[in-house]
PDB file of C-alpha atoms in Angstrom:
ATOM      1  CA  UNK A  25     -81.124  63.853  33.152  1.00 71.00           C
ATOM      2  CA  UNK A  26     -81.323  65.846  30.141  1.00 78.00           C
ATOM      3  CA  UNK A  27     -79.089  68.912  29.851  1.00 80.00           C
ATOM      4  CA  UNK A  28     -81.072  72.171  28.562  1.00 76.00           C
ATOM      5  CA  UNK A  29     -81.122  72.943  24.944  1.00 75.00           C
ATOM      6  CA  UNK A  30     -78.438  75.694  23.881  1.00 88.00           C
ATOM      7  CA  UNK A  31     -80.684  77.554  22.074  1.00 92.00           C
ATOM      8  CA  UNK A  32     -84.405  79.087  23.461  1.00 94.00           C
ATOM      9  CA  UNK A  33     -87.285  77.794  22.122  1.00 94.00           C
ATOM     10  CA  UNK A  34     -87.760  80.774  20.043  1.00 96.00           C
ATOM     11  CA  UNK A  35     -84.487  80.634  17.972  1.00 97.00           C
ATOM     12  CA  UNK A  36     -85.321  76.827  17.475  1.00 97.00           C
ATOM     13  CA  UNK A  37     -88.690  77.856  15.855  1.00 97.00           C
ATOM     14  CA  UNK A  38     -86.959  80.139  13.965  1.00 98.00           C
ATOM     15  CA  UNK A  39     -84.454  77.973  12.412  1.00 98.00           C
ATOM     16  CA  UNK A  40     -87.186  75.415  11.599  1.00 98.00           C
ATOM     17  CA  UNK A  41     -89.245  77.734   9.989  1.00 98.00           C
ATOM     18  CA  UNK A  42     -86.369  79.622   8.097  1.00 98.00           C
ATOM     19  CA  UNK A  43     -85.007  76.149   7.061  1.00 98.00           C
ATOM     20  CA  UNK A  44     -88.063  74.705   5.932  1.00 98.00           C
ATOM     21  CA  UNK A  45     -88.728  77.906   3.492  1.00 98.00           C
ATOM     22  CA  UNK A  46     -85.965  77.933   2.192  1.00 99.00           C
ATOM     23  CA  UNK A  47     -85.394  74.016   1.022  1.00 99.00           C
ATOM     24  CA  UNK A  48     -88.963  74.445  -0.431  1.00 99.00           C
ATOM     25  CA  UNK A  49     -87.589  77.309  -2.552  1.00 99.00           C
ATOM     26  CA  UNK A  50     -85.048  75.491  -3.560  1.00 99.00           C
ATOM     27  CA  UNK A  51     -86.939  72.767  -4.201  1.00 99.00           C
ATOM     28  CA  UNK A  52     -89.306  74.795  -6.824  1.00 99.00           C
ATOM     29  CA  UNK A  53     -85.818  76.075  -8.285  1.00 99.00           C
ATOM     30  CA  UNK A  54     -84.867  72.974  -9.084  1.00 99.00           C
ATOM     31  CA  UNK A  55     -87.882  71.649 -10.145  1.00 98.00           C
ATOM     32  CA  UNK A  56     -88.049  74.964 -12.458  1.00 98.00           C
ATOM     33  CA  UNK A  57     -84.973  73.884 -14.048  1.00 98.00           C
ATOM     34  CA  UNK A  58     -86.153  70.238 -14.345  1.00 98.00           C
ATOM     35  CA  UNK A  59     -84.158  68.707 -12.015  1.00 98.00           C
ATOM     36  CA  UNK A  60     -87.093  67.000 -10.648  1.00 98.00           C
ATOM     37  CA  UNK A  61     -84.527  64.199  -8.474  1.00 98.00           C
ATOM     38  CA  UNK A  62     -82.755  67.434  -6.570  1.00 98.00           C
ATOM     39  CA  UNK A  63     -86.411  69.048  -6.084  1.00 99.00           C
ATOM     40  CA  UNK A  64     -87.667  66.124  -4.605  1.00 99.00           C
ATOM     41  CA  UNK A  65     -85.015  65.794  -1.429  1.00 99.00           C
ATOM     42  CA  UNK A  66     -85.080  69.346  -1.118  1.00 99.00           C
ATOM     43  CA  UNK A  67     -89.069  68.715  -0.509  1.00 99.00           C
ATOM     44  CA  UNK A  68     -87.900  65.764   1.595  1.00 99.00           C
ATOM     45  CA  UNK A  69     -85.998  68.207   3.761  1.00 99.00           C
ATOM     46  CA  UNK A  70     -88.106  71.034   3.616  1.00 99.00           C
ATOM     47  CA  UNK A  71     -91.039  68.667   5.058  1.00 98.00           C
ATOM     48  CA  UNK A  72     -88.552  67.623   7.870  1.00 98.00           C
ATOM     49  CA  UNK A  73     -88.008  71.074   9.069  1.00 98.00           C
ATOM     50  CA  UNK A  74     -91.696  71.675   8.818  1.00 97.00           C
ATOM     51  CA  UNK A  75     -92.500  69.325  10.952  1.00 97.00           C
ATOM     52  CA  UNK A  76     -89.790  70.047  13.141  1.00 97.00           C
ATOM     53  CA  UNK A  77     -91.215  73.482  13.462  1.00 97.00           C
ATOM     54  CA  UNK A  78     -94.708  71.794  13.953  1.00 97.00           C
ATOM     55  CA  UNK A  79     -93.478  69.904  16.455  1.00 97.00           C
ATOM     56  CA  UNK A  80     -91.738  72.303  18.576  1.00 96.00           C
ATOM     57  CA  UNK A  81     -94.954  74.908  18.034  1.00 95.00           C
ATOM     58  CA  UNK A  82     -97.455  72.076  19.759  1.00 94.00           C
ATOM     59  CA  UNK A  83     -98.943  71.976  16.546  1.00 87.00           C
ATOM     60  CA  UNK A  84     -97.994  67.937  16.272  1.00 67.00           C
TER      61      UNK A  84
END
């Protein structure tokens, strides 16, 4: 059996959506600067933690 999460539903929302806004800024940051290898896995992580959010929202 699974044990419950330790955070609500809510605050794991949160964190995804938090998380993925703020790789994807600092993904344009870097991509601003040029450093178009460091924008791209911040993208890369800012789409996980979209999805995540997705995910957790029904919206998969």
């Amino acid at each position: 059996m699974k044990a419950a999460p330790k955070k609500s539903l809510a605050e794991r929302l949160i964190q995804a959506e938090v998380l993925g806004s703020r790789y994807l800024a600092d993904g344009n940051e870097a991509a601003e600067r040029g450093d178009h290898d460091k924008a791209e896995k911040l993208y890369d992580k800012s789409q996980f933690w979209l999805d995540r959010y997705n995910k957790l929202a029904g919206n998969a």
